[in-house]
XYZ file of C-alpha atoms in Angstrom:
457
model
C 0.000 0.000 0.000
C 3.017 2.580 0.743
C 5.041 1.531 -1.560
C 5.506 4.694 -3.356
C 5.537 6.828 -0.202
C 7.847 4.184 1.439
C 9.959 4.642 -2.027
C 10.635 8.265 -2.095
C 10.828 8.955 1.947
C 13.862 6.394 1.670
C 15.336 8.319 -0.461
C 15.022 11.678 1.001
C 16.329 10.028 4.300
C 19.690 8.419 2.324
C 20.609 11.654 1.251
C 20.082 13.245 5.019
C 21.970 10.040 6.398
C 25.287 10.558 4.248
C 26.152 14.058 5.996
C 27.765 14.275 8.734
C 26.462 17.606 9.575
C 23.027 18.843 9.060
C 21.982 22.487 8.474
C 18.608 24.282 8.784
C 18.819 24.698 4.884
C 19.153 20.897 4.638
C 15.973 20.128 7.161
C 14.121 22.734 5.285
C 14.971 21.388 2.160
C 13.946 17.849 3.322
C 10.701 19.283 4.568
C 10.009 20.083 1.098
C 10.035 16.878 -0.270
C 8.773 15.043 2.655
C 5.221 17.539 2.144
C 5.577 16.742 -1.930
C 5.682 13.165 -1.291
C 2.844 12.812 1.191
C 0.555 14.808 -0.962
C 1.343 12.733 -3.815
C 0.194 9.499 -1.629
C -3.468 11.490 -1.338
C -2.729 12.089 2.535
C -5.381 15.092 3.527
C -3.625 18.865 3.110
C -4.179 19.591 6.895
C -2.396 16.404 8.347
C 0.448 16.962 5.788
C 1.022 20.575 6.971
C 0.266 19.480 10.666
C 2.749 16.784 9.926
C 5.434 18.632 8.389
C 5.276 21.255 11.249
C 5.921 18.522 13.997
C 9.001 16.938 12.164
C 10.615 20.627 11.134
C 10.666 21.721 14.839
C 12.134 18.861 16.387
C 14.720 18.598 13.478
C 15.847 21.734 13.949
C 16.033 21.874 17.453
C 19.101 20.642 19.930
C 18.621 17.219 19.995
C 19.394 16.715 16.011
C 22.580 19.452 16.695
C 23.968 17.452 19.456
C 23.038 13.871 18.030
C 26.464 11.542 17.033
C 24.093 10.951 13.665
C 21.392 13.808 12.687
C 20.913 12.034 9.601
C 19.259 9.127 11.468
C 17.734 11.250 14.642
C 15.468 12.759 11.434
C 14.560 9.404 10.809
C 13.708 8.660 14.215
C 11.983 12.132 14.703
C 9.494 11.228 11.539
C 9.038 7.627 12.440
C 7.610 9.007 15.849
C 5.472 11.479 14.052
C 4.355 8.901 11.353
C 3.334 6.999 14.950
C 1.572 9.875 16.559
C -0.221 10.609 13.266
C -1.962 7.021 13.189
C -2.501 6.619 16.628
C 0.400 6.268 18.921
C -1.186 2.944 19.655
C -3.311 0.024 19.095
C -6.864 0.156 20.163
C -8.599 -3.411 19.826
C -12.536 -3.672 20.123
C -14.048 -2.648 23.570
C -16.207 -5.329 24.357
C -17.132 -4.912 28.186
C -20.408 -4.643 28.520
C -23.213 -7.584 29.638
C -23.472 -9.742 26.457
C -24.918 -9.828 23.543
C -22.377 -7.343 22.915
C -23.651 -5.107 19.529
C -21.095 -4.467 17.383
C -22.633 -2.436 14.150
C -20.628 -1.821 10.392
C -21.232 0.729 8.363
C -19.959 2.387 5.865
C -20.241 3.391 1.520
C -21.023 0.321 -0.609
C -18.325 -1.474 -2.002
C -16.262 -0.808 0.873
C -16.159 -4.572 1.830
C -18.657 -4.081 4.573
C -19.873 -7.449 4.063
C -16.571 -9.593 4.244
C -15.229 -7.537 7.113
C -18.610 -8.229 9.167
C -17.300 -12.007 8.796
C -13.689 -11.317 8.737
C -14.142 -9.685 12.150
C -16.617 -12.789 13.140
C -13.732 -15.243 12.431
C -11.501 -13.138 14.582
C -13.747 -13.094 17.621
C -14.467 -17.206 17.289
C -10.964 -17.643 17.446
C -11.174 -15.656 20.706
C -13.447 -17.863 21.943
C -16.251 -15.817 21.592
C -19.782 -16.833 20.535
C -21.084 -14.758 17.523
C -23.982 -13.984 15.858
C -24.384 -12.218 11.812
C -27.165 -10.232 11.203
C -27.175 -8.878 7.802
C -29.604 -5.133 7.863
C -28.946 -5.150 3.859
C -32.440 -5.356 2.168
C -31.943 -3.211 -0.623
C -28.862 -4.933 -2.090
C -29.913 -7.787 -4.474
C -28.559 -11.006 -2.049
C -27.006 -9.569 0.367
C -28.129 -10.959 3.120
C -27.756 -14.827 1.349
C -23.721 -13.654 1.091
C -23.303 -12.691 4.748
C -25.345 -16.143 5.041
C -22.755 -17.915 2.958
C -19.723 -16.326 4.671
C -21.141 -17.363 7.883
C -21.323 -21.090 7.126
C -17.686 -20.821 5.363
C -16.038 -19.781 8.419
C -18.888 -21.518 11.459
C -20.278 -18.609 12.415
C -24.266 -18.513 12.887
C -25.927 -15.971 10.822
C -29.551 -14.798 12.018
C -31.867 -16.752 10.085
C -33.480 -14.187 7.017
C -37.285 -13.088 6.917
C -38.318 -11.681 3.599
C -39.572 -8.163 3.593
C -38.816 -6.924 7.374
C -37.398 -3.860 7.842
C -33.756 -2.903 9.307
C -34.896 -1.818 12.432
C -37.083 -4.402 12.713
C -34.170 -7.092 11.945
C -32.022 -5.617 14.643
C -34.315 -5.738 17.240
C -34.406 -9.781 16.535
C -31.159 -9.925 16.209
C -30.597 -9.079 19.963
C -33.454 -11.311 20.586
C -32.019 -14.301 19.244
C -28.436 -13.428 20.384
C -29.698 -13.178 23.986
C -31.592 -16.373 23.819
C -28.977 -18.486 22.698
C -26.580 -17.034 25.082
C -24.231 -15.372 22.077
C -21.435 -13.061 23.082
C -21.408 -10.525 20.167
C -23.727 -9.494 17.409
C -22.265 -8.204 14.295
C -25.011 -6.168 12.780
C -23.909 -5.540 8.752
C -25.957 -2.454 7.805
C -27.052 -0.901 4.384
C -24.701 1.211 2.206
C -24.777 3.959 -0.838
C -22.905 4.565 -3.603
C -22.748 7.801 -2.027
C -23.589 9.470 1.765
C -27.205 10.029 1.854
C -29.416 11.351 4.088
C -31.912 8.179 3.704
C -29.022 5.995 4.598
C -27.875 8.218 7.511
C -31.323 8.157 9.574
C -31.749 4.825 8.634
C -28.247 3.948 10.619
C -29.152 6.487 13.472
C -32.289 4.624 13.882
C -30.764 1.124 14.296
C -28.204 2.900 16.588
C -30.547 4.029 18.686
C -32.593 0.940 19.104
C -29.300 -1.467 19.893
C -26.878 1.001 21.645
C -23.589 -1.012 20.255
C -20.658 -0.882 22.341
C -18.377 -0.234 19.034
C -19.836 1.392 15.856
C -17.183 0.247 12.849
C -16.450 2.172 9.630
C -15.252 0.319 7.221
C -13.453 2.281 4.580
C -11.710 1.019 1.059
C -7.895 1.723 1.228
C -8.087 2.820 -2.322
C -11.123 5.794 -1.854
C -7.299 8.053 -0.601
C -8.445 11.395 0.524
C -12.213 11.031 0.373
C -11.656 8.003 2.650
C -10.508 11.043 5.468
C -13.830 12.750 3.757
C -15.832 9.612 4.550
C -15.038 9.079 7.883
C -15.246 12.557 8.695
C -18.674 12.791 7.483
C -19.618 9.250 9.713
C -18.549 10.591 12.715
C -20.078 14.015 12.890
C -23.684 12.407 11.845
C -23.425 8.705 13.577
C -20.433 8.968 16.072
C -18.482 6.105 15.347
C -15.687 4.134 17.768
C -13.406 3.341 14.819
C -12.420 2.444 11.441
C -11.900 -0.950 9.199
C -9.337 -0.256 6.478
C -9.729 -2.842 3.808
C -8.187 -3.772 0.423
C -4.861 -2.386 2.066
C -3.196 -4.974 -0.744
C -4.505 -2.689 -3.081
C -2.396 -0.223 -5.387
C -3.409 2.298 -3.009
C -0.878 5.541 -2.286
C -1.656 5.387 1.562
C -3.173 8.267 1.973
C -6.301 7.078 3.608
C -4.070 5.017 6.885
C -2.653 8.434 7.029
C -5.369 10.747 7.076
C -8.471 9.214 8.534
C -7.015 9.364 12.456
C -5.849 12.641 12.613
C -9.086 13.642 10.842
C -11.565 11.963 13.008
C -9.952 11.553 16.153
C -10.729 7.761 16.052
C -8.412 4.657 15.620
C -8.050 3.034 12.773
C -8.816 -0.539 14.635
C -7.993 -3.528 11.970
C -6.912 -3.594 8.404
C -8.396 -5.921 6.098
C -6.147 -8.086 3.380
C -7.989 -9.203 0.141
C -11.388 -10.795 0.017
C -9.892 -13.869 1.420
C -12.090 -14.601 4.467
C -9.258 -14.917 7.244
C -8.606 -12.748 10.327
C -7.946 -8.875 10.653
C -5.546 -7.935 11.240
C -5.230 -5.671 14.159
C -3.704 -2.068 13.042
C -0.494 -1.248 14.891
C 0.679 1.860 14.328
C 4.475 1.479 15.146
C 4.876 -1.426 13.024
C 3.042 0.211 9.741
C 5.521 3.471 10.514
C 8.258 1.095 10.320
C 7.021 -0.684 6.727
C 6.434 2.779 5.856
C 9.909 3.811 6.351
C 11.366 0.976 5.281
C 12.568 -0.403 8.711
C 10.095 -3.781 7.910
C 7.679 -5.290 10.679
C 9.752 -8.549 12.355
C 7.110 -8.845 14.660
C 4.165 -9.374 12.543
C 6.211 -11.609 10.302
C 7.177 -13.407 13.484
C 2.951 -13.284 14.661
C 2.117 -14.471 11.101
C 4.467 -17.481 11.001
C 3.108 -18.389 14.588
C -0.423 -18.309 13.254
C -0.254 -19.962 10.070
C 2.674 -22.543 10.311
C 1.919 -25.806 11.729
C 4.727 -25.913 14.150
C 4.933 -29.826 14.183
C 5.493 -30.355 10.439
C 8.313 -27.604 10.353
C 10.073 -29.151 13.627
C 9.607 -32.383 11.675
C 11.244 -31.251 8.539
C 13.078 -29.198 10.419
C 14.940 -32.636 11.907
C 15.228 -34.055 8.370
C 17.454 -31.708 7.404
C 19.657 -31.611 9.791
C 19.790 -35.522 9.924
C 20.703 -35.017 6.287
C 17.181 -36.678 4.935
C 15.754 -34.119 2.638
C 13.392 -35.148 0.245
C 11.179 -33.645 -2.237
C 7.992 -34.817 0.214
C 9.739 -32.504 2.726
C 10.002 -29.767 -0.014
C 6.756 -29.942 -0.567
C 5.700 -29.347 2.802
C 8.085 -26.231 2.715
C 6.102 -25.170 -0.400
C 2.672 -25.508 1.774
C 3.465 -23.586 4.587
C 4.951 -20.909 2.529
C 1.355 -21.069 1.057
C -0.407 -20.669 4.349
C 2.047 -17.453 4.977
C 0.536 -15.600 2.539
C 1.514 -12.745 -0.128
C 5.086 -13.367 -1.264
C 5.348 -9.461 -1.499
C 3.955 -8.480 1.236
C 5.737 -10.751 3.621
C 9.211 -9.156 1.848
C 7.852 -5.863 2.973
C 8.072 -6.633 6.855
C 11.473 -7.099 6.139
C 13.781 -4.541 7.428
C 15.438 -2.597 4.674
C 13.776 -4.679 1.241
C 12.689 -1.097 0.152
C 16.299 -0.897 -1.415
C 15.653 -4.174 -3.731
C 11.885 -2.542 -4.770
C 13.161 -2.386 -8.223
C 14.689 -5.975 -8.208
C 11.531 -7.262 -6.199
C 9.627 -5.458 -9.407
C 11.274 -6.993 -11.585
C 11.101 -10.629 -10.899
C 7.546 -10.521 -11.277
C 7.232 -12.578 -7.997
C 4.095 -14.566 -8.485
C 1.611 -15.847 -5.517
C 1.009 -18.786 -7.390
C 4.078 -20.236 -7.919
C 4.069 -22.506 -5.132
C 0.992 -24.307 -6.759
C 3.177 -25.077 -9.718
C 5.759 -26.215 -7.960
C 3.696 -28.550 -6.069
C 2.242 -29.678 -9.269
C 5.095 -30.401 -10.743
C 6.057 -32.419 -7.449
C 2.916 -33.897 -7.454
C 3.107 -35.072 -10.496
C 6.047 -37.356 -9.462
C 5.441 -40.925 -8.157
C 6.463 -41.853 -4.643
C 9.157 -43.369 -5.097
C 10.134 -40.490 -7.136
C 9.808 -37.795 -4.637
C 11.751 -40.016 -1.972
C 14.441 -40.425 -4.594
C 14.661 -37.682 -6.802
C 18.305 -39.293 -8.364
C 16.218 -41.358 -10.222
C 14.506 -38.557 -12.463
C 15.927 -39.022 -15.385
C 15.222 -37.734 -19.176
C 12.085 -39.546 -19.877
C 10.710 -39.144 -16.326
C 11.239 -35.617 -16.729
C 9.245 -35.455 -19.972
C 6.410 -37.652 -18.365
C 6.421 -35.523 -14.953
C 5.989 -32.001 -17.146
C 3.387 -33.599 -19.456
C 1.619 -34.220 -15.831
C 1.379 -31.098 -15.005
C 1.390 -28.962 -17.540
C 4.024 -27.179 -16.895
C 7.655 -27.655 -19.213
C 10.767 -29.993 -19.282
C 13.372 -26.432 -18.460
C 10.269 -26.017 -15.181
C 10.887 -29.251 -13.602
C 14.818 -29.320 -14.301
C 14.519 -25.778 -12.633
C 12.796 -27.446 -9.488
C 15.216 -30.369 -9.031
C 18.457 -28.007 -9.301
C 17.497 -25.670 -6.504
C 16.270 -29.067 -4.762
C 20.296 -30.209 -4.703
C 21.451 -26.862 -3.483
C 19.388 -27.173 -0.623
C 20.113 -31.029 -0.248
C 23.557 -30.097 -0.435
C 23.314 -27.039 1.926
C 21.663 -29.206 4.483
C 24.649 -31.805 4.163
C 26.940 -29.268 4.580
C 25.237 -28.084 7.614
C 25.250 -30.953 9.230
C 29.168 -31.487 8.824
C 29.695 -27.956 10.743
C 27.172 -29.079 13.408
C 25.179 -26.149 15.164
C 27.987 -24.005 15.083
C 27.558 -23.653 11.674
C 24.592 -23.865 10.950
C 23.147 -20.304 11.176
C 26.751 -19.453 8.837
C 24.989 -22.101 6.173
C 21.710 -20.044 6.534
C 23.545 -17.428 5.862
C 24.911 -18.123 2.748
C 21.797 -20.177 1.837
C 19.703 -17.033 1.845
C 22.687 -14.782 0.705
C 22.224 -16.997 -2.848
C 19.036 -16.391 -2.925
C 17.246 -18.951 -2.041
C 14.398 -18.940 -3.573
C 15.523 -17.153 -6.533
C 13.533 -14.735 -7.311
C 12.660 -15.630 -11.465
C 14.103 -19.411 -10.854
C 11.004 -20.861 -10.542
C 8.571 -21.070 -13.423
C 6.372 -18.461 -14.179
């Protein structure tokens, strides 16, 4: 989402960075482009100047002067305003109260309203809470059957649909039913416009008024930049809401919209929503988007994401294999899965510190999400006994395993060469023992493992 913002503050801050001594004229000058390249991400005029301000009197004053490095003390100055702009920090859902707790969407349509509602719902089961959909959408043509749908994908009850009530009406069972069957939260989806309306507003303040939820959600599109700040703006004054959903964050968006809607509202931008995937939010932290933003990466929701999503038992287990020296292409194929379960190959290069450098390299690759299902074709494609022995593959195997799967003779030859460097690597590791083994890992990743273009496309 930032990666033109993320693009040009890096290079502002690599110029600032290579002097040893910084003037006024140099802050000023930095200033400059720091305001130029935050308008051109579509972040509001009023946080940019508010934001520009803040950084220009800190970097000017003492602390830069007297620091070892005022290149970097800039840095640090703008990563901490970057952090007060979105929030200083993470506000999750406030969900004390005496359930059914009422927890009510709303926002523009199109905004992903609906797949939030059950993104959020998945989040909450996992928390071991009870929840209950209620879709308040009777004027879009099956809306209610796709919060329905969503609701069986992921487990989650939805409240059963009655043809022809009204919104209010809906609500009101909703808490009903939620009550009776001893539910924790309600997740009501309301109605959106194309556009704000006043129809759509009194129809929300109604429902409000009738349920009282504890949190009132606007979900925003990452890519609506400025008029997202507009959007929320205009929610708040007329509805009062507790905070925002950011989805489509994936999105080419410039970033504007992360940037803008908190100082504009005064509310927290709560979770940001990844594709129309239905998995968790995630929750927004504002310290580790400040440090994608400036290209510092985000360890620790790399580290979270890994926990989540890799099945600790089958990595130990491969894990083992390797350093036994037993490293198969069934083992490479697990590799393949969990990298699967991780994921956006991009994005997860983003939380790493400093990749803002190889943008252009990343670029060019044309790194593709769907490579690993290729790559597990092709392996599929194999027999047993080929996977456990991959020496055997020879010419005519070849031919028959890329006939398999579609994919050509140069793919599969591609797969079993960077299958021997790691078979090799792991060999080697196990001949230094532990002391070398992070120094293999090293040089492992140092070649580029995966290459990025080695696989087939």
């Amino acid at each position: 989402m930032f990666d033109t913002l993320s693009e040009k503050l890096s290079g502002i801050f690599n110029r600032l960075t290579g002097r040893g001594v910084l003037s006024e004229s140099d802050v000023d000058s930095a200033m400059r482009e720091i305001r130029i390249a935050l308008l051109e991400a579509d972040v509001a005029l009023p946080v940019v100047k508010s934001f520009v301000e803040t950084v220009r009197e800190r970097a000017v004053g003492q602390e830069v002067i007297k620091s070892v490095s005022p290149g970097q003390m800039v840095v640090k100055i703008v990563h901490d305003a970057l952090v007060e702009t979105l929030g200083a920090e993470n506000n999750e859902l406030d969900l004390a109260a005496v359930p059914p707790v009422p927890v009510m969407m709303v926002g523009l349509q199109g905004s992903g309203k609906t797949t939030s509602s059950a993104k959020l719902a998945l989040k909450l089961k996992k928390e071991n809470k009870r929840v209950l959909l209620a879709s308040l959408d009777i004027y879009r043509p099956a809306a209610q059957e796709q919060l329905a749908i969503l609701g069986k994908q992921i487990g989650v009850d939805s409240l059963p649909i009655i043809v022809g009530e009204q919104p209010k009406n809906i609500a009101l069972r909703a808490m009903s039913e939620a009550k009776l069957g001893g539910y924790d939260v309600v997740i009501l989806d309301t109605a959106g416009r194309l556009h704000i309306d006043l129809e759509m507003m009194g129809e929300v303040i109604e429902i409000k008024n009738i349920v009282h939820p504890k949190e009132t959600l606007l979900v925003v599109d990452a890519l609506a930049g400025q008029d997202a700040a507009n959007i929320a703006k205009e929610f708040n004054e007329k509805i009062g809401i507790t905070g925002s959903i950011l989805t489509r964050i994936d999105g080419d968006s410039r970033g504007g919209a992360a940037l803008s809607m908190r100082q504009i509202t005064g509310r927290p931008i709560k979770f940001l929503g990844n594709g129309e995937k239905i998995e968790p939010l995630e929750v927004f932290h504002p310290d580790r988007l400040a440090g994608r933003i400036l290209d510092m990466g985000d360890v620790v929701s790399l580290v979270e994401n890994a926990a989540e999503k890799i099945n600790k038992e089958e990595a130990e287990r491969v894990a083992k294999r390797m350093m036994d020296g037993h490293f198969d292409l069934n083992d490479l194929l697990s590799q393949f899965k969990q990298m699967q379960n991780m994921g956006d190959l991009k994005g997860l290069l983003g939380m790493l510190p400093g990749m803002g450098k190889f943008k252009a390299q990343i670029d060019a690759a044309q790194i593709d999400n769907n490579i690993f299902k290729r790559l597990e074709a092709i392996i599929l494609s194999m027999t047993p006994d080929e996977r456990r022995h991959p020496d055997i593959i020879k010419a005519s195997r070849k031919k028959r395993i890329a006939a398999g799967c579609g994919q050509s003779v140069q793919d599969v030859n591609k797969l079993l060469k960077q299958y021997e460097q790691m078979a090799d690597m792991m060999k080697k590791m196990k001949k230094m023992g532990k002391r070398g083994m992070f120094g293999g890992l090293s040089n492992m990743l140092g070649g580029g493992f995966p290459p990025f273009g080695g696989f087939p496309h």
